[in-house]
Amino acid sequence: MDWPNHRKAWEEWRRALAGVRMHHGWLLAGKSGLGKREFAVAAARELVAEAGLSQPQGGHPDIIVLEHLPKDDKEEKKRDEGKPYQTKRNITVGQIREMQRRLTTRPTLGSRRAIIIDPADDMEPGASNALLKSLEEPPEGTFFLLVTHRPSRLLPTIRSRCRVLRFPLIEDEQLVRMLDEAGCAADPSSREAAIQAAEGSFGAARRFVEYDLGSLAKLVERLLSDGDTSFAVRGDLAKAIGPRADRERIQAVLELAQAIVARKARTCADSGGRARLIEAHGELVALASQAPTYNFDTGLLAMEIGTLLSSASAASEHANG
């Protein structure tokens, strides 16, 4: 995948790589869905490669990737079988300590080793504190690439010990090209709705297209503009989500709703309306954080989403006034 928003990040990375002293800690910062993990893996391979040393094509022994582990033994089995699996909510302190034990040995092939944490935002508190020790006194030849969607969630002491590579949003025309290259087919209205709601994130646009959320986006817009005093639109929303929607589809729906509400809030001229939209956005974010770990009835969850959206509409204010 050719990421058009990576050009400046590559320039800065390669300039540092060619310098006398390479900084040991890097924050790869930007909205989710901008290819930061892909950049981290490619950059790490450049970092550990040395002239005259053959480099493996697949996994690399000197690149350690810390990410969400499977939720339990059952989900771990699914992962090992190549099936979709549920993950733990956080990157744990145990993962950080296991990584630190590996740092007591020399790199396998060359003189450098790269540690990728994706996303670093999701480290539990103990993991963040443990990582800080390695960032303060990094072993020789060890470099950290922390993928972060929300840098403010990281400890200030972690941020202060890292250089930041920022990844800008992707333009709509570029998103169209990338969707075509990825083979994401969709009718024009669904694609337009996906790109508009994605707000510069290819990952989000791809999910919205793959889950065919164009018609659902229209229902979200309708709830925000007209409310739903009869509950009919909420019923339509539940049907569009589906009675047996999996967790991935639910998350995509919640992301879509958040994006549309955020866009409305930014352009709303009425202070009262903007306040309602901001409140609804916060509640959608909270709902999205709960959804992966609780067994919601899909129909009830759809109604909850619809109610949050309807409550943010101007029609709702008039109905309650």
Short mmCIF file of C-alpha atoms in Angstrom, two decimals:
data_model
loop_
_atom_site.label_atom_id
_atom_site.label_comp_id
_atom_site.label_asym_id
_atom_site.label_seq_id
_atom_site.Cartn_x
_atom_site.Cartn_y
_atom_site.Cartn_z
CA MET A 1 0.00 0.00 0.00
CA ASP A 2 1.30 3.42 -1.00
CA TRP A 3 0.55 5.83 1.84
CA PRO A 4 0.59 9.40 0.46
CA ASN A 5 0.69 10.86 3.98
CA HIS A 6 3.99 9.17 4.89
CA ARG A 7 6.37 11.26 2.78
CA LYS A 8 7.47 13.77 5.42
CA ALA A 9 7.71 11.06 8.11
CA TRP A 10 10.06 9.05 5.88
CA GLU A 11 12.18 12.10 5.18
CA GLU A 12 12.58 12.84 8.89
CA TRP A 13 13.20 9.19 9.80
CA ARG A 14 15.86 8.63 7.14
CA ARG A 15 17.56 11.92 7.97
CA ALA A 16 17.83 10.77 11.59
CA LEU A 17 18.94 7.29 10.53
CA ALA A 18 21.80 8.79 8.52
CA GLY A 19 22.85 11.05 11.38
CA VAL A 20 25.62 10.55 13.90
CA ARG A 21 23.36 9.70 16.83
CA MET A 22 19.92 8.14 16.27
CA HIS A 23 17.35 9.02 18.93
CA HIS A 24 16.23 5.89 20.83
CA GLY A 25 12.53 6.71 21.29
CA TRP A 26 9.94 7.67 18.66
CA LEU A 27 6.22 8.48 18.85
CA LEU A 28 4.32 7.76 15.65
CA ALA A 29 1.35 10.05 16.23
CA GLY A 30 -1.85 10.57 14.30
CA LYS A 31 -5.44 9.48 13.92
CA SER A 32 -6.17 5.76 13.72
CA GLY A 33 -6.16 4.36 10.20
CA LEU A 34 -3.24 6.39 8.80
CA GLY A 35 -0.82 3.49 8.29
CA LYS A 36 1.35 4.16 11.33
CA ARG A 37 1.87 0.47 12.11
CA GLU A 38 2.88 -0.22 8.51
CA PHE A 39 5.36 2.64 8.73
CA ALA A 40 6.71 1.34 12.06
CA VAL A 41 7.40 -2.14 10.67
CA ALA A 42 9.05 -0.83 7.49
CA ALA A 43 11.10 1.74 9.44
CA ALA A 44 12.19 -0.91 11.94
CA ARG A 45 13.41 -3.13 9.10
CA GLU A 46 15.51 -0.25 7.75
CA LEU A 47 16.85 0.38 11.24
CA VAL A 48 18.05 -3.17 11.95
CA ALA A 49 19.39 -3.90 8.44
CA GLU A 50 23.18 -3.86 8.10
CA ALA A 51 25.38 -4.14 5.04
CA GLY A 52 26.55 -7.68 4.38
CA LEU A 53 23.92 -9.27 6.65
CA SER A 54 21.09 -11.21 5.01
CA GLN A 55 17.70 -10.11 6.32
CA PRO A 56 14.70 -12.49 6.61
CA GLN A 57 11.67 -11.73 4.46
CA GLY A 58 9.05 -12.57 7.11
CA GLY A 59 9.25 -12.02 10.83
CA HIS A 60 12.52 -10.53 12.05
CA PRO A 61 14.22 -11.75 15.26
CA ASP A 62 15.40 -8.23 16.08
CA ILE A 63 11.98 -6.59 15.71
CA ILE A 64 9.70 -7.14 18.71
CA VAL A 65 6.05 -6.14 18.30
CA LEU A 66 3.86 -5.69 21.38
CA GLU A 67 0.13 -5.58 20.65
CA HIS A 68 -3.16 -6.73 22.16
CA LEU A 69 -3.03 -10.39 23.12
CA PRO A 70 -5.98 -12.79 22.68
CA LYS A 71 -8.61 -12.43 25.38
CA ASP A 72 -8.28 -16.02 26.67
CA ASP A 73 -7.14 -19.51 25.69
CA LYS A 74 -10.15 -19.98 23.41
CA GLU A 75 -9.36 -16.79 21.50
CA GLU A 76 -5.67 -17.68 21.39
CA LYS A 77 -6.60 -20.93 19.65
CA LYS A 78 -8.61 -18.96 17.09
CA ARG A 79 -5.61 -16.73 16.44
CA ASP A 80 -3.32 -19.72 15.96
CA GLU A 81 -5.84 -21.15 13.46
CA GLY A 82 -5.87 -17.88 11.51
CA LYS A 83 -9.43 -17.03 12.55
CA PRO A 84 -10.75 -13.66 13.84
CA TYR A 85 -10.32 -13.41 17.60
CA GLN A 86 -11.15 -11.12 20.50
CA THR A 87 -8.33 -9.36 22.31
CA LYS A 88 -7.61 -8.03 25.75
CA ARG A 89 -8.38 -4.37 26.31
CA ASN A 90 -4.83 -3.41 27.30
CA ILE A 91 -1.17 -4.12 26.62
CA THR A 92 -0.09 -5.59 29.93
CA VAL A 93 2.83 -5.06 32.26
CA GLY A 94 3.69 -8.73 31.74
CA GLN A 95 4.27 -8.08 28.03
CA ILE A 96 6.59 -5.17 28.83
CA ARG A 97 8.56 -7.20 31.35
CA GLU A 98 8.91 -10.12 28.94
CA MET A 99 10.24 -7.69 26.34
CA GLN A 100 12.69 -6.27 28.88
CA ARG A 101 14.00 -9.76 29.63
CA ARG A 102 14.79 -10.16 25.93
CA LEU A 103 16.72 -6.89 26.03
CA THR A 104 19.27 -8.43 28.38
CA THR A 105 20.64 -10.40 25.40
CA ARG A 106 22.33 -9.06 22.28
CA PRO A 107 20.41 -8.62 19.01
CA THR A 108 20.37 -11.79 16.91
CA LEU A 109 21.62 -10.63 13.50
CA GLY A 110 23.21 -7.22 13.84
CA SER A 111 23.86 -4.51 16.40
CA ARG A 112 20.36 -2.98 16.54
CA ARG A 113 16.96 -4.04 17.83
CA ALA A 114 13.56 -2.34 17.39
CA ILE A 115 10.58 -2.49 19.77
CA ILE A 116 7.17 -1.59 18.31
CA ILE A 117 4.24 -1.02 20.68
CA ASP A 118 0.88 -0.73 18.93
CA PRO A 119 -1.02 1.09 20.23
CA ALA A 120 1.02 2.52 23.06
CA ASP A 121 -2.13 4.39 24.17
CA ASP A 122 -3.54 1.09 25.45
CA MET A 123 -0.76 0.20 27.87
CA GLU A 124 -2.11 -0.38 31.35
CA PRO A 125 -0.59 1.91 34.05
CA GLY A 126 1.90 -0.70 35.25
CA ALA A 127 3.05 -1.29 31.68
CA SER A 128 3.63 2.43 31.12
CA ASN A 129 5.68 2.74 34.30
CA ALA A 130 7.73 -0.34 33.40
CA LEU A 131 8.38 0.96 29.88
CA LEU A 132 9.55 4.28 31.27
CA LYS A 133 12.51 2.56 32.90
CA SER A 134 13.67 1.24 29.53
CA LEU A 135 13.20 4.63 27.89
CA GLU A 136 15.24 6.30 30.62
CA GLU A 137 18.14 3.86 30.28
CA PRO A 138 17.77 2.10 26.93
CA PRO A 139 20.12 -0.82 26.27
CA GLU A 140 22.70 -0.05 23.61
CA GLY A 141 21.35 -0.58 20.11
CA THR A 142 17.69 -0.67 21.23
CA PHE A 143 15.12 1.68 19.69
CA PHE A 144 11.44 2.15 20.53
CA LEU A 145 8.66 3.00 18.06
CA LEU A 146 5.42 3.79 19.90
CA VAL A 147 2.33 3.91 17.69
CA THR A 148 -0.15 6.33 19.25
CA HIS A 149 -3.59 7.52 18.18
CA ARG A 150 -4.02 9.72 21.26
CA PRO A 151 -0.64 10.93 22.58
CA SER A 152 -2.31 12.71 25.50
CA ARG A 153 -3.08 9.29 27.02
CA LEU A 154 0.63 8.56 27.40
CA LEU A 155 2.58 9.55 30.48
CA PRO A 156 4.17 13.00 30.05
CA THR A 157 7.49 11.42 31.02
CA ILE A 158 7.17 8.95 28.13
CA ARG A 159 6.31 11.70 25.67
CA SER A 160 9.24 13.81 26.84
CA ARG A 161 11.72 11.03 26.07
CA CYS A 162 10.59 10.50 22.49
CA ARG A 163 10.80 12.33 19.17
CA VAL A 164 7.47 12.73 17.43
CA LEU A 165 6.67 11.75 13.86
CA ARG A 166 3.27 13.15 12.92
CA PHE A 167 1.07 11.53 10.29
CA PRO A 168 -1.37 13.90 8.56
CA LEU A 169 -4.87 13.04 7.38
CA ILE A 170 -5.36 11.71 3.87
CA GLU A 171 -7.21 13.82 1.29
CA ASP A 172 -10.54 12.55 -0.04
CA GLU A 173 -9.20 12.11 -3.60
CA GLN A 174 -6.36 10.01 -2.24
CA LEU A 175 -8.80 7.91 -0.20
CA VAL A 176 -10.73 7.14 -3.38
CA ARG A 177 -7.55 5.90 -5.06
CA MET A 178 -6.51 3.85 -2.05
CA LEU A 179 -9.93 2.21 -1.80
CA ASP A 180 -9.71 1.29 -5.49
CA GLU A 181 -6.22 -0.14 -5.03
CA ALA A 182 -7.44 -2.18 -2.05
CA GLY A 183 -10.33 -3.58 -4.10
CA CYS A 184 -13.01 -2.08 -1.87
CA ALA A 185 -16.06 -2.08 -4.12
CA ALA A 186 -19.15 -0.10 -3.13
CA ASP A 187 -21.94 1.84 -4.72
CA PRO A 188 -21.17 5.57 -5.16
CA SER A 189 -23.45 6.74 -2.34
CA SER A 190 -21.96 4.27 0.17
CA ARG A 191 -18.42 5.22 -0.85
CA GLU A 192 -19.16 8.93 -0.58
CA ALA A 193 -20.69 8.46 2.87
CA ALA A 194 -17.72 6.35 3.96
CA ILE A 195 -15.14 8.89 2.81
CA GLN A 196 -17.01 11.79 4.37
CA ALA A 197 -17.37 10.01 7.71
CA ALA A 198 -13.78 8.70 7.69
CA GLU A 199 -12.40 12.26 7.85
CA GLY A 200 -9.03 11.45 6.37
CA SER A 201 -8.55 7.95 7.80
CA PHE A 202 -8.09 5.16 5.26
CA GLY A 203 -8.63 2.52 7.94
CA ALA A 204 -12.00 4.02 8.84
CA ALA A 205 -13.03 4.49 5.19
CA ARG A 206 -12.17 0.88 4.41
CA ARG A 207 -14.16 -0.43 7.38
CA PHE A 208 -17.19 1.69 6.48
CA VAL A 209 -17.11 0.44 2.87
CA GLU A 210 -16.56 -3.19 3.83
CA TYR A 211 -19.51 -3.07 6.22
CA ASP A 212 -21.65 -1.21 3.66
CA LEU A 213 -22.61 1.55 6.09
CA GLY A 214 -23.86 4.05 3.52
CA SER A 215 -27.55 3.56 4.32
CA LEU A 216 -26.75 3.55 8.02
CA ALA A 217 -24.94 6.88 7.70
CA LYS A 218 -28.14 8.38 6.27
CA LEU A 219 -30.10 7.15 9.30
CA VAL A 220 -27.53 8.72 11.64
CA GLU A 221 -27.86 12.02 9.78
CA ARG A 222 -31.65 11.79 9.97
CA LEU A 223 -31.66 11.14 13.72
CA LEU A 224 -29.37 14.13 14.27
CA SER A 225 -31.43 16.47 12.11
CA ASP A 226 -35.02 15.37 12.79
CA GLY A 227 -34.95 13.42 16.05
CA ASP A 228 -37.23 10.39 16.43
CA THR A 229 -40.34 11.01 18.49
CA SER A 230 -42.06 7.90 17.09
CA PHE A 231 -39.06 5.56 17.55
CA ALA A 232 -39.47 4.51 13.91
CA VAL A 233 -36.01 5.66 12.80
CA ARG A 234 -34.40 3.87 15.74
CA GLY A 235 -36.14 0.73 14.56
CA ASP A 236 -34.73 1.25 11.08
CA LEU A 237 -31.29 1.77 12.61
CA ALA A 238 -31.55 -1.56 14.47
CA LYS A 239 -32.51 -3.32 11.23
CA ALA A 240 -29.60 -1.70 9.36
CA ILE A 241 -27.11 -2.77 12.04
CA GLY A 242 -28.53 -6.30 11.98
CA PRO A 243 -29.86 -8.63 14.70
CA ARG A 244 -26.65 -10.67 14.89
CA ALA A 245 -24.01 -8.05 14.21
CA ASP A 246 -20.55 -9.07 15.39
CA ARG A 247 -18.34 -6.87 17.56
CA GLU A 248 -16.38 -5.56 14.58
CA ARG A 249 -19.53 -4.31 12.87
CA ILE A 250 -20.77 -2.74 16.11
CA GLN A 251 -17.43 -0.93 16.51
CA ALA A 252 -17.60 0.28 12.91
CA VAL A 253 -21.12 1.62 13.51
CA LEU A 254 -20.00 3.43 16.67
CA GLU A 255 -16.99 4.92 14.86
CA LEU A 256 -19.27 6.10 12.06
CA ALA A 257 -21.71 7.71 14.49
CA GLN A 258 -18.87 9.42 16.38
CA ALA A 259 -17.39 10.81 13.17
CA ILE A 260 -20.70 12.22 11.93
CA VAL A 261 -21.52 13.76 15.33
CA ALA A 262 -18.03 15.30 15.58
CA ARG A 263 -18.36 16.83 12.11
CA LYS A 264 -21.78 18.27 12.99
CA ALA A 265 -20.42 19.72 16.23
CA ARG A 266 -17.57 21.49 14.43
CA THR A 267 -19.93 23.19 11.99
CA CYS A 268 -22.84 23.90 14.35
CA ALA A 269 -23.33 27.66 14.81
CA ASP A 270 -25.82 27.31 17.69
CA SER A 271 -24.11 27.00 21.07
CA GLY A 272 -26.91 24.90 22.55
CA GLY A 273 -26.91 22.53 19.60
CA ARG A 274 -23.13 22.25 19.70
CA ALA A 275 -23.27 21.41 23.43
CA ARG A 276 -25.79 18.63 22.78
CA LEU A 277 -23.63 17.21 20.00
CA ILE A 278 -20.50 17.29 22.17
CA GLU A 279 -22.35 15.51 24.97
CA ALA A 280 -23.67 12.86 22.57
CA HIS A 281 -20.17 12.36 21.16
CA GLY A 282 -18.76 11.79 24.65
CA GLU A 283 -21.45 9.23 25.42
CA LEU A 284 -20.82 7.44 22.12
CA VAL A 285 -17.10 7.27 22.93
CA ALA A 286 -17.94 5.79 26.35
CA LEU A 287 -20.31 3.29 24.76
CA ALA A 288 -17.63 2.28 22.23
CA SER A 289 -15.16 1.60 25.05
CA GLN A 290 -17.69 -0.64 26.80
CA ALA A 291 -18.98 -2.53 23.77
CA PRO A 292 -16.00 -4.89 23.30
CA THR A 293 -16.17 -6.20 26.87
CA TYR A 294 -19.90 -6.47 27.56
CA ASN A 295 -22.47 -8.82 26.06
CA PHE A 296 -24.94 -6.27 24.72
CA ASP A 297 -28.16 -7.34 23.10
CA THR A 298 -27.64 -5.95 19.59
CA GLY A 299 -31.17 -4.60 19.33
CA LEU A 300 -30.94 -2.80 22.67
CA LEU A 301 -27.51 -1.42 21.77
CA ALA A 302 -28.88 -0.10 18.47
CA MET A 303 -31.72 1.61 20.33
CA GLU A 304 -29.21 3.13 22.77
CA ILE A 305 -27.15 4.51 19.88
CA GLY A 306 -30.31 5.87 18.24
CA THR A 307 -31.45 7.51 21.47
CA LEU A 308 -28.08 9.24 21.95
CA LEU A 309 -28.23 10.58 18.38
CA SER A 310 -31.87 11.64 18.64
CA SER A 311 -31.22 13.47 21.92
CA ALA A 312 -28.65 15.67 20.16
CA SER A 313 -31.11 16.90 17.51
CA ALA A 314 -32.75 20.32 17.48
CA ALA A 315 -36.10 18.55 17.15
CA SER A 316 -35.44 16.88 20.48
CA GLU A 317 -34.95 20.26 22.15
CA HIS A 318 -38.24 21.55 20.74
CA ALA A 319 -40.06 18.38 21.81
CA ASN A 320 -38.78 18.77 25.36
CA GLY A 321 -39.25 22.51 25.47
#
